[in-house]
Coordinates of C-alpha atoms in Angstrom, one line a residue:
Chain A
M1 CA 0.0 0.0 0.0
G2 CA 1.7 3.2 -1.2
L3 CA 0.9 6.8 -0.5
L4 CA -1.6 7.0 -3.2
S5 CA -3.4 4.1 -4.8
I6 CA -5.5 4.8 -7.8
S7 CA -7.7 2.1 -9.3
S8 CA -9.8 2.1 -12.5
L9 CA -9.9 5.9 -12.8
T10 CA -12.0 6.9 -15.7
K11 CA -12.9 10.4 -17.1
K12 CA -15.0 11.0 -20.1
F13 CA -15.7 14.2 -21.9
G14 CA -18.8 13.3 -23.9
G15 CA -17.6 10.6 -26.3
L16 CA -14.0 11.3 -25.7
V17 CA -12.4 9.1 -23.0
A18 CA -9.6 11.1 -21.5
L19 CA -8.7 8.6 -18.8
K20 CA -9.5 4.9 -19.3
Q21 CA -9.4 2.5 -16.3
F22 CA -6.2 4.0 -15.1
D23 CA -4.4 2.2 -12.2
L24 CA -1.4 3.5 -10.4
T25 CA 0.3 3.2 -7.1
V26 CA 2.6 6.0 -5.9
E27 CA 5.1 5.0 -3.2
K28 CA 5.8 7.2 -0.3
G29 CA 8.8 9.4 -0.9
E30 CA 9.3 8.7 -4.5
I31 CA 9.5 11.0 -7.5
L32 CA 7.3 9.6 -10.2
G33 CA 7.3 11.0 -13.7
I34 CA 4.3 11.0 -16.1
I35 CA 5.0 11.2 -19.8
G36 CA 2.9 10.9 -22.9
P37 CA 2.1 12.9 -26.1
N38 CA -0.1 15.9 -26.0
G39 CA -3.7 15.1 -25.3
S40 CA -2.8 11.7 -23.7
G41 CA -4.6 12.7 -20.5
K42 CA -1.7 13.7 -18.2
T43 CA -3.2 17.0 -17.1
T44 CA -6.7 15.6 -17.0
F45 CA -5.3 13.1 -14.5
F46 CA -4.1 15.9 -12.3
N47 CA -7.3 17.8 -12.7
V48 CA -9.3 14.8 -11.6
L49 CA -7.0 14.1 -8.7
T50 CA -7.3 17.7 -7.4
G51 CA -11.1 17.8 -7.9
M52 CA -11.2 20.3 -10.7
F53 CA -13.0 17.6 -12.8
R54 CA -15.4 15.1 -11.5
A55 CA -14.3 11.5 -12.3
D56 CA -16.8 9.2 -13.9
E57 CA -15.5 6.1 -12.1
G58 CA -12.7 4.9 -9.9
T59 CA -11.2 5.2 -6.4
V60 CA -8.2 7.2 -5.2
L61 CA -7.0 6.3 -1.7
L62 CA -4.5 8.5 0.1
D63 CA -2.1 7.3 2.7
G64 CA -3.8 4.0 3.5
T65 CA -7.1 5.5 4.5
S66 CA -10.3 4.1 3.1
D67 CA -11.6 7.5 2.2
N68 CA -12.1 8.0 -1.6
L69 CA -10.4 11.2 -2.6
L70 CA -12.8 11.6 -5.5
D71 CA -15.8 12.0 -3.2
R72 CA -14.2 15.1 -1.7
K73 CA -15.0 18.7 -2.7
T74 CA -12.3 20.6 -4.6
H75 CA -11.3 22.8 -1.6
E76 CA -11.0 19.8 0.8
I77 CA -8.3 18.0 -1.2
I78 CA -5.4 20.3 -0.5
G79 CA -6.1 19.9 3.2
M80 CA -5.7 16.2 2.9
G81 CA -2.3 16.7 1.5
V82 CA -2.4 16.9 -2.3
A83 CA -1.2 20.2 -3.8
R84 CA -0.5 21.1 -7.4
T85 CA 0.9 23.6 -9.8
F86 CA -0.6 24.5 -13.2
Q87 CA 0.6 23.9 -16.7
N88 CA -0.6 27.2 -17.9
Q89 CA 0.8 29.3 -15.0
R90 CA -2.0 30.6 -12.8
P91 CA -0.6 32.7 -9.9
F92 CA -2.9 35.2 -8.4
S93 CA -1.7 38.0 -10.7
N94 CA -2.6 41.1 -8.6
L95 CA -1.5 39.7 -5.3
S96 CA 2.0 40.0 -4.0
V97 CA 4.3 37.0 -4.0
L98 CA 4.0 36.7 -0.3
Q99 CA 0.2 36.9 -0.4
N100 CA 0.1 34.2 -3.1
I101 CA 2.1 31.8 -1.0
M102 CA 0.0 32.6 2.0
V103 CA -3.1 31.6 0.1
G104 CA -1.5 28.2 -0.2
G105 CA -1.5 28.0 3.5
H106 CA -5.2 28.8 3.8
C107 CA -6.2 25.2 4.5
R108 CA -3.9 25.1 7.5
G109 CA -5.6 28.1 9.2
R110 CA -9.0 28.2 10.9
S111 CA -9.6 31.9 11.9
G112 CA -12.8 33.4 10.6
I113 CA -14.4 36.7 10.1
F114 CA -15.2 37.4 13.7
S115 CA -11.8 36.8 15.0
A116 CA -10.5 39.1 12.3
L117 CA -13.0 41.9 13.3
L118 CA -12.2 41.5 17.0
R119 CA -8.5 41.0 16.2
L120 CA -8.3 38.0 18.5
P121 CA -4.8 36.9 19.5
G122 CA -5.4 33.5 17.8
A123 CA -5.9 35.1 14.4
G124 CA -2.8 37.2 14.8
R125 CA -0.7 34.2 15.8
E126 CA -2.1 32.2 12.9
R127 CA -1.2 35.0 10.5
R128 CA 2.3 35.3 11.8
R129 CA 2.8 31.5 11.5
L130 CA 1.5 31.5 8.0
E131 CA 3.8 34.3 7.0
K132 CA 6.8 32.5 8.6
R133 CA 5.9 29.4 6.7
A134 CA 5.6 31.4 3.5
M135 CA 9.1 32.8 4.1
E136 CA 10.5 29.3 4.8
V137 CA 9.0 28.0 1.6
M138 CA 10.5 30.8 -0.4
T139 CA 14.1 30.1 0.9
I140 CA 14.0 26.8 -1.2
F141 CA 14.5 29.0 -4.2
G142 CA 17.3 31.0 -2.6
D143 CA 17.0 34.7 -3.2
R144 CA 14.7 34.6 -6.2
L145 CA 11.3 34.8 -4.6
I146 CA 12.4 36.5 -1.3
S147 CA 13.8 39.5 -3.1
M148 CA 10.4 39.9 -4.9
K149 CA 8.1 39.1 -2.0
D150 CA 6.2 42.4 -2.1
R151 CA 5.9 42.6 -5.9
S152 CA 2.7 41.8 -7.7
A153 CA 2.9 38.3 -9.2
W154 CA 2.3 39.5 -12.7
T155 CA 5.6 41.4 -12.7
L156 CA 7.5 38.2 -12.2
S157 CA 9.4 36.4 -15.0
Y158 CA 8.1 33.2 -16.4
A159 CA 10.5 31.1 -14.4
N160 CA 9.8 32.9 -11.2
R161 CA 6.1 32.3 -11.7
R162 CA 6.7 28.6 -11.9
R163 CA 8.7 28.8 -8.7
L164 CA 6.0 30.9 -7.1
E165 CA 3.4 28.2 -7.9
I166 CA 5.6 25.5 -6.4
A167 CA 6.1 27.6 -3.3
R168 CA 2.3 28.3 -3.1
A169 CA 1.6 24.5 -3.2
L170 CA 4.3 23.8 -0.6
A171 CA 2.8 26.3 1.8
S172 CA 0.0 23.9 2.4
D173 CA 2.5 21.2 3.8
P174 CA 1.4 18.6 1.3
K175 CA 2.2 14.9 1.4
L176 CA 2.0 14.8 -2.4
L177 CA 3.1 17.5 -4.8
L178 CA 1.8 17.5 -8.4
L179 CA 3.9 19.4 -10.8
D180 CA 2.5 20.0 -14.2
E181 CA 5.3 20.8 -16.7
P182 CA 7.5 22.7 -14.2
T183 CA 10.3 23.5 -16.7
A184 CA 8.1 24.9 -19.5
G185 CA 9.5 28.3 -20.3
M186 CA 12.8 27.8 -18.4
N187 CA 16.2 27.9 -19.9
P188 CA 18.6 24.9 -19.4
A189 CA 20.4 26.5 -16.5
E190 CA 17.1 27.2 -14.7
S191 CA 15.9 23.7 -15.4
L192 CA 19.0 22.3 -13.7
Q193 CA 18.4 24.5 -10.7
L194 CA 14.8 23.4 -10.6
L195 CA 16.1 19.8 -10.6
D196 CA 18.0 20.5 -7.4
N197 CA 15.0 22.3 -5.9
I198 CA 12.6 19.4 -6.6
R199 CA 15.1 16.9 -5.1
H200 CA 15.4 19.1 -2.1
I201 CA 11.7 19.3 -1.7
N202 CA 11.5 15.5 -2.0
S203 CA 14.2 15.1 0.6
T204 CA 12.0 16.9 3.1
G205 CA 9.5 14.0 2.8
V206 CA 7.2 15.3 0.0
T207 CA 6.3 12.7 -2.6
V208 CA 6.4 14.3 -6.1
L209 CA 4.4 13.5 -9.2
V210 CA 5.7 15.3 -12.2
I211 CA 4.5 15.8 -15.8
E212 CA 7.2 16.8 -18.2
H213 CA 8.2 16.6 -21.8
D214 CA 11.9 17.1 -21.3
M215 CA 13.1 13.5 -21.2
N216 CA 16.6 14.5 -20.1
F217 CA 15.1 16.2 -17.1
M218 CA 13.0 13.2 -16.3
K219 CA 15.9 10.9 -16.6
Q220 CA 17.8 12.7 -13.9
L221 CA 14.8 13.4 -11.7
C222 CA 12.5 10.4 -11.6
G223 CA 13.1 7.0 -10.2
R224 CA 10.1 5.6 -12.0
L225 CA 8.1 6.7 -15.1
V226 CA 4.6 6.1 -16.3
A227 CA 3.7 6.6 -19.9
L228 CA 0.2 7.5 -21.0
D229 CA -1.4 7.4 -24.4
Y230 CA -5.1 8.1 -25.2
G231 CA -5.9 8.0 -21.5
E232 CA -4.4 4.6 -21.0
K233 CA -1.3 3.6 -19.1
I234 CA 0.9 1.9 -21.7
V235 CA 4.0 1.2 -19.6
E236 CA 5.4 1.8 -16.2
G237 CA 8.9 1.3 -14.9
S238 CA 12.5 2.7 -14.9
Y239 CA 13.6 5.3 -17.4
D240 CA 15.3 2.9 -19.7
T241 CA 12.4 0.5 -19.7
V242 CA 9.9 3.2 -20.6
R243 CA 12.3 5.0 -23.1
N244 CA 12.9 1.9 -25.1
H245 CA 9.4 0.4 -24.9
S246 CA 8.0 -0.2 -28.4
R247 CA 4.6 1.2 -27.5
V248 CA 6.1 4.5 -26.2
I249 CA 8.1 5.0 -29.3
E250 CA 5.0 4.2 -31.3
A251 CA 2.9 6.7 -29.3
Y252 CA 5.4 9.5 -30.0
L253 CA 6.5 8.7 -33.5
G254 CA 3.8 6.4 -34.9
K255 CA 4.1 3.0 -36.4
D256 CA 6.1 2.0 -39.4
Chain B
M1 CA 15.1 47.0 -7.4
N2 CA 16.8 48.8 -10.2
K3 CA 20.2 47.3 -10.2
T4 CA 20.8 44.3 -12.5
R5 CA 21.7 41.2 -10.8
L6 CA 24.8 39.4 -12.0
D7 CA 23.7 35.9 -11.2
D8 CA 20.9 36.4 -13.7
L9 CA 23.3 35.7 -16.4
S10 CA 23.4 32.1 -15.5
G11 CA 20.1 31.7 -13.9
G12 CA 18.1 33.6 -16.5
S13 CA 15.4 36.2 -16.1
Q14 CA 14.6 38.0 -13.0
A15 CA 12.4 40.8 -14.2
T16 CA 13.3 44.1 -12.6
S17 CA 10.9 46.3 -14.4
G18 CA 10.3 49.8 -13.3
D19 CA 10.2 51.2 -9.8
N20 CA 7.4 50.7 -7.3
F21 CA 5.9 54.1 -7.8
L22 CA 5.3 53.6 -11.5
Q23 CA 4.1 50.1 -11.1
Q24 CA 1.4 51.1 -8.6
G25 CA 0.3 54.3 -10.0
V26 CA 0.9 57.7 -8.4
M27 CA -2.4 57.8 -6.4
A28 CA -2.1 54.3 -5.1
A29 CA 1.4 55.1 -3.9
L30 CA 0.1 58.3 -2.2
A31 CA -2.6 56.3 -0.5
G32 CA 0.0 53.9 0.7
R33 CA 1.9 56.8 2.2
L34 CA -1.3 58.1 3.8
A35 CA -1.9 54.7 5.4
R36 CA 1.6 54.8 6.9
F37 CA 0.9 58.3 8.2
S38 CA 2.2 58.7 11.7
G39 CA -0.1 58.2 14.6
I40 CA -0.1 62.0 15.3
G41 CA -1.1 62.7 11.7
K42 CA -4.0 60.4 12.0
I43 CA -5.2 61.9 15.3
A44 CA -4.9 65.4 13.7
L45 CA -7.0 64.3 10.8
L46 CA -9.5 62.8 13.2
C47 CA -9.7 66.1 15.1
V48 CA -10.3 68.0 12.0
F49 CA -13.2 65.8 11.1
L50 CA -14.6 66.0 14.7
M51 CA -14.4 69.8 14.6
L52 CA -16.1 70.0 11.2
P53 CA -19.6 70.9 12.5
L54 CA -18.0 73.8 14.5
M55 CA -16.4 75.2 11.5
I56 CA -19.3 74.8 9.0
Q57 CA -22.3 76.9 9.8
S58 CA -24.4 76.2 6.8
N59 CA -27.1 73.5 7.3
Y60 CA -27.0 72.7 3.6
A61 CA -23.3 72.0 3.6
M62 CA -23.7 69.8 6.7
R63 CA -26.4 67.9 4.9
V64 CA -24.1 67.3 1.9
I65 CA -21.3 66.1 4.2
I66 CA -23.7 63.8 6.1
Y67 CA -24.8 62.3 2.7
I68 CA -21.2 61.8 1.7
C69 CA -20.5 59.9 4.9
L70 CA -23.7 57.8 4.3
Y71 CA -22.5 56.9 0.9
I72 CA -19.0 56.1 2.2
V73 CA -20.6 53.4 4.4
L74 CA -22.7 52.1 1.5
A75 CA -19.9 52.1 -1.0
M76 CA -17.5 50.4 1.5
G77 CA -20.0 47.6 1.9
L78 CA -20.2 47.2 -1.8
N79 CA -16.5 47.4 -2.1
V80 CA -16.2 44.2 -0.1
V81 CA -18.2 42.3 -2.6
M82 CA -16.9 44.0 -5.8
G83 CA -13.4 45.1 -4.9
F84 CA -12.3 42.4 -2.6
T85 CA -14.1 39.3 -3.8
G86 CA -14.7 40.5 -7.4
L87 CA -18.4 39.8 -7.7
L88 CA -20.5 42.4 -9.4
N89 CA -23.6 43.3 -7.3
I90 CA -26.1 45.6 -8.9
G91 CA -28.6 45.3 -6.1
H92 CA -26.8 46.8 -3.1
A93 CA -29.7 49.2 -2.5
A94 CA -31.7 46.1 -1.4
F95 CA -29.6 45.8 1.7
Y96 CA -29.8 49.5 2.2
A97 CA -33.6 49.3 2.1
T98 CA -33.5 46.3 4.4
G99 CA -31.7 48.3 7.1
A100 CA -33.9 51.4 6.6
Y101 CA -37.2 49.5 6.7
T102 CA -36.1 47.4 9.7
T103 CA -35.3 50.6 11.7
A104 CA -38.4 52.4 10.5
I105 CA -40.8 49.6 11.3
L106 CA -39.2 48.6 14.6
M107 CA -39.0 52.1 15.9
K108 CA -42.4 53.3 14.7
Q109 CA -44.6 50.3 15.4
F110 CA -42.8 48.6 18.2
G111 CA -41.2 51.6 19.9
M112 CA -37.8 50.0 20.0
S113 CA -34.6 51.9 20.6
F114 CA -32.6 52.9 17.6
W115 CA -29.6 51.2 19.0
L116 CA -31.4 47.8 19.0
T117 CA -32.8 48.3 15.5
V118 CA -29.3 48.7 14.1
P119 CA -28.1 45.2 15.0
A120 CA -31.6 43.9 14.0
G121 CA -31.3 45.5 10.6
M122 CA -27.7 44.2 10.1
T123 CA -28.8 40.7 11.1
L124 CA -31.7 40.8 8.6
G125 CA -29.2 42.1 6.0
V126 CA -26.9 39.2 6.7
V127 CA -29.8 36.8 6.3
L128 CA -30.7 38.3 3.0
G129 CA -27.1 38.4 2.0
V130 CA -26.9 34.6 2.7
A131 CA -30.2 34.1 0.9
I132 CA -28.9 35.7 -2.2
G133 CA -25.4 34.3 -1.9
L134 CA -26.2 30.6 -1.5
P135 CA -28.3 29.9 -4.6
T136 CA -26.3 32.1 -6.9
L137 CA -22.8 30.9 -6.1
R138 CA -22.5 28.8 -9.2
L139 CA -23.1 31.8 -11.4
R140 CA -20.3 33.9 -12.7
D141 CA -19.8 37.5 -13.8
D142 CA -22.7 38.7 -15.9
Y143 CA -25.0 36.0 -14.7
L144 CA -24.5 36.8 -11.1
A145 CA -24.9 40.5 -11.9
M146 CA -28.3 39.7 -13.5
V147 CA -29.4 37.9 -10.4
T148 CA -28.4 40.7 -8.1
L149 CA -30.2 43.1 -10.3
G150 CA -33.3 41.0 -10.0
F151 CA -32.9 40.8 -6.3
G152 CA -32.7 44.5 -6.0
Q153 CA -35.9 44.8 -7.9
I154 CA -37.6 42.2 -5.8
V155 CA -36.9 44.1 -2.6
Y156 CA -38.0 47.4 -4.2
I157 CA -41.3 45.8 -5.4
V158 CA -41.9 44.2 -2.0
A159 CA -41.4 47.5 -0.3
N160 CA -43.7 49.1 -2.8
N161 CA -46.5 46.6 -2.6
W162 CA -46.6 45.1 0.9
M163 CA -49.0 47.7 2.2
G164 CA -49.5 46.1 5.6
L165 CA -45.8 46.2 6.5
T166 CA -44.3 49.1 4.5
R167 CA -47.3 51.2 3.7
G168 CA -46.3 50.9 0.1
P169 CA -45.5 54.0 -1.9
R170 CA -46.8 56.2 0.9
G171 CA -43.8 55.3 2.9
I172 CA -43.3 55.4 6.6
A173 CA -43.2 58.9 8.0
D174 CA -42.4 60.5 11.4
I175 CA -39.7 58.1 12.4
P176 CA -38.6 59.3 15.8
S177 CA -35.1 60.6 16.5
P178 CA -32.7 58.3 18.3
F179 CA -31.6 59.1 21.8
L180 CA -28.2 58.8 23.4
G181 CA -28.3 57.8 27.1
W182 CA -31.2 56.8 29.4
G183 CA -34.0 58.4 31.3
D184 CA -33.5 62.0 32.3
W185 CA -30.0 62.0 30.7
A186 CA -31.2 61.1 27.2
I187 CA -29.8 63.4 24.5
P188 CA -31.8 63.4 21.3
I189 CA -29.9 63.1 18.1
D190 CA -31.9 65.5 16.0
S191 CA -29.6 68.3 14.8
Y192 CA -27.3 68.1 11.8
T193 CA -24.3 68.2 14.2
A194 CA -25.5 65.2 16.2
F195 CA -26.4 63.3 13.0
Y196 CA -22.9 64.1 11.7
Y197 CA -21.3 62.6 14.8
L198 CA -23.5 59.5 14.5
I199 CA -22.7 58.8 10.8
F200 CA -19.1 59.7 11.4
S201 CA -18.9 57.0 14.1
F202 CA -20.5 54.6 11.6
V203 CA -17.9 55.6 9.0
L204 CA -15.1 54.9 11.5
F205 CA -16.6 51.6 12.4
T206 CA -16.9 50.6 8.7
I207 CA -13.3 51.6 7.9
F208 CA -11.9 49.7 10.8
A209 CA -14.1 46.6 10.0
C210 CA -13.0 46.7 6.4
I211 CA -9.3 47.1 7.1
R212 CA -9.3 44.3 9.7
V213 CA -11.1 41.8 7.5
R214 CA -9.1 42.8 4.4
D215 CA -5.9 42.1 6.2
S216 CA -7.1 38.8 7.6
R217 CA -7.2 35.2 6.4
V218 CA -10.7 35.8 5.2
G219 CA -9.7 38.9 3.2
L220 CA -6.9 37.0 1.5
A221 CA -9.2 34.2 0.5
W222 CA -11.6 36.8 -1.0
T223 CA -8.9 38.4 -3.1
A224 CA -7.8 34.9 -4.2
I225 CA -11.4 34.3 -5.4
R226 CA -11.3 37.6 -7.2
E227 CA -8.1 36.7 -9.0
D228 CA -8.9 33.2 -10.1
E229 CA -11.7 31.3 -8.4
D230 CA -10.8 27.8 -9.8
V231 CA -7.3 28.1 -8.5
A232 CA -8.6 29.5 -5.2
A233 CA -10.7 26.4 -4.8
V234 CA -7.8 24.1 -5.5
M235 CA -5.8 26.1 -2.9
G236 CA -8.3 25.2 -0.3
V237 CA -10.7 28.2 -0.4
N238 CA -14.3 27.1 0.2
L239 CA -15.9 29.1 -2.5
V240 CA -19.5 28.7 -1.2
L241 CA -18.6 29.7 2.3
Y242 CA -16.4 32.7 1.4
K243 CA -18.6 34.2 -1.3
T244 CA -21.6 34.0 1.0
M245 CA -19.5 35.5 3.8
S246 CA -18.6 38.3 1.5
F247 CA -22.2 39.0 0.6
A248 CA -23.3 38.8 4.2
F249 CA -20.6 41.2 5.4
S250 CA -21.4 43.6 2.6
A251 CA -25.1 43.4 3.4
A252 CA -24.5 44.1 7.1
L253 CA -22.7 47.4 6.2
G254 CA -25.5 48.3 3.7
A255 CA -28.1 47.8 6.4
L256 CA -26.1 49.9 8.8
A257 CA -26.3 52.8 6.3
G258 CA -30.0 52.1 5.9
S259 CA -30.7 52.4 9.6
F260 CA -29.0 55.8 9.7
F261 CA -30.9 56.9 6.6
A262 CA -34.2 56.1 8.3
V263 CA -33.7 58.2 11.4
F264 CA -31.9 61.0 9.5
Q265 CA -34.7 61.4 7.0
H266 CA -37.5 60.5 9.5
F267 CA -39.1 59.1 6.4
V268 CA -38.6 56.0 4.2
S269 CA -40.3 55.2 1.0
P270 CA -39.5 52.7 -1.8
N271 CA -38.4 55.6 -4.0
S272 CA -35.1 55.9 -2.1
F273 CA -34.1 52.4 -3.1
T274 CA -34.5 52.2 -6.8
I275 CA -32.0 50.7 -9.2
L276 CA -30.6 54.2 -9.8
E277 CA -29.5 54.2 -6.1
S278 CA -27.7 50.9 -6.7
V279 CA -26.0 52.3 -9.8
I280 CA -24.8 55.4 -7.9
I281 CA -23.4 53.2 -5.1
I282 CA -21.6 51.1 -7.7
T283 CA -19.9 54.0 -9.4
I284 CA -18.3 55.1 -6.1
P285 CA -15.8 52.3 -5.6
I286 CA -15.2 52.1 -9.4
I287 CA -14.2 55.7 -9.6
G288 CA -12.1 55.5 -6.4
G289 CA -10.5 52.2 -7.5
L290 CA -12.0 48.8 -6.8
G291 CA -10.7 47.3 -3.6
S292 CA -9.1 50.5 -2.3
I293 CA -10.5 51.9 1.0
P294 CA -9.1 55.5 0.6
G295 CA -10.3 55.3 -3.0
T296 CA -13.9 54.5 -1.9
I297 CA -13.9 57.5 0.4
V298 CA -12.6 59.9 -2.3
G299 CA -15.1 58.3 -4.7
A300 CA -18.0 59.1 -2.4
V301 CA -16.8 62.7 -2.0
I302 CA -16.6 63.1 -5.8
M303 CA -19.9 61.3 -6.7
I304 CA -22.0 63.0 -4.0
G305 CA -20.1 66.2 -3.6
L306 CA -19.5 67.1 -7.2
P307 CA -23.1 67.3 -8.3
E308 CA -23.7 69.7 -5.3
I309 CA -20.8 71.9 -6.2
F310 CA -22.0 72.1 -9.8
R311 CA -25.5 72.9 -8.7
A312 CA -25.1 76.3 -10.1
A313 CA -25.0 74.7 -13.6
S314 CA -28.5 73.3 -12.9
E315 CA -29.4 70.7 -15.5
Y316 CA -25.9 70.6 -16.9
R317 CA -24.4 69.4 -13.7
M318 CA -25.2 65.7 -14.4
V319 CA -23.7 66.2 -17.9
V320 CA -20.5 67.4 -16.2
V321 CA -20.5 64.4 -13.8
G322 CA -21.2 62.1 -16.7
A323 CA -18.4 63.5 -18.8
F324 CA -16.1 63.2 -15.8
M325 CA -16.9 59.5 -15.5
V326 CA -16.3 58.9 -19.2
L327 CA -12.9 60.6 -19.0
M328 CA -12.1 58.7 -15.9
M329 CA -12.8 55.3 -17.6
I330 CA -10.7 56.3 -20.6
F331 CA -7.6 57.7 -18.8
K332 CA -7.7 55.9 -15.5
P333 CA -9.8 52.8 -15.8
E334 CA -8.4 51.3 -12.6
G335 CA -9.9 54.2 -10.6
L336 CA -8.2 57.0 -8.7
F337 CA -6.5 54.9 -6.1
G338 CA -6.6 51.6 -7.8
K339 CA -3.5 49.5 -8.4
K340 CA -2.6 49.1 -12.0
Q341 CA -4.0 45.8 -13.0
F342 CA -2.1 43.2 -14.8
Q343 CA -4.6 43.0 -17.8
Q344 CA -3.8 46.6 -18.7
M345 CA -0.3 45.7 -19.7
Y346 CA -1.7 44.5 -23.0
K347 CA -3.5 47.7 -24.0
A348 CA -3.2 48.5 -27.6

């Protein structure tokens, strides 16, 4: 029993089957890569997992509990320990970097409107804790986010927005981090840095699921790969197994 | 942040565009300065406002100032929904009417003290806020706006037709003045000066409430919804709960203004709560800059004060105000105190 066990996950958009009877077990502490051609259902998988789409069928069990993740509401999932970033960068543009990351910690707070109005000490303590956690998370990326912490997110560079999204997800203290094409828009040097960053995050006990097209990046990062095509898992295993598998080559390049 | 960083050469892009002043817009930066005003400065400002009735002799001028204050409370309430949470509400006058009618009916027919009718009105406002919030949460943007428009009309029509409760278009007249204190020590609030102090305390309460909530976990969740509600949900913000909370908080402030309006006018009728009223309230935070508290205050001064100043121009004064609004939207669409928004980077 791993951290995440997914069985017969299915998602249909009308007649299109985006995910078909998808089974997967994610072990605690691993970095698992997901590859596949465009439209193979990778992002749909993340969307279903984080409750943005409703699955048609299947069960997702987190951390050995018997609680199906798919029955939870969208906003409850991050509190259970599954946080994500987005492929098409979606930071809160007009909030500052610090505020963005603090929103990520929202699920770890409890204070409501009355404690805010009366300025109860609990609410203040919570806010300070959240701010401290946000600063902690930013240090993962060295000086890059900290030096920008009061700037609006839209003024950030492409790469920094990616980092910001990762930091925002981490502020929720997740067990499982879902990264959707984290290196898109980064130059090779930045990708290398990100490789170290993700390894560091993983070393703090966060299991990482990563979607990425850059195979060199995946080779260095992931212990295990899963390849998808037309919403089906075609192969699962080490980098070399997957890379040289005939069906993977077929999915990317077509048949002779 | 103007110096170029050397390590960018290997690590790539760290955008260091422009200085803070340009990025925020001049007025927003000024407002920021004002907020950081020293304590003494704030006390001095407070004293000026407290002494205002002593300096101004004209009843007409006092009346205008009281109206400006009333609209500050109304617009601040709307600013919570529109500026913080990003939901368009074209029916804010409904909450205003709720507060006004609650106070009028409870004081007139049940002889309740004004001070009890205020929380009663606010509570009823919250109930209505939740009632409109809950069923409409799945709607977005224009659709939500249509629903709030309808809601405003419903409240107006109910007030106009429920003869038994609201006396319909004849309105409720002779609403008594509130008293401060008990028994022999009761001081009636019936002069412009007294009403000014009453509404001024409401304004202070509203400002404090808005600032506190804005800077809290709740306020942050609201702004996250405004920026991108799907992402906010994925980040753990309960959209149903927080949108309803936003409507309820806004409604409470609207009802507070309504309670004051009832005792100040001594008369309420449905004509004070038409759609035009909602539209005037909407323009205030937009002119001031959505989401900005000083902006909303200045917006109220402009929207309520300007037509009075141009009263000499008689019929043309609304043309002047209209022209002003058109120019505003062309040259400063983010409002006087609004932060430059990210979308405007792509203006042709």
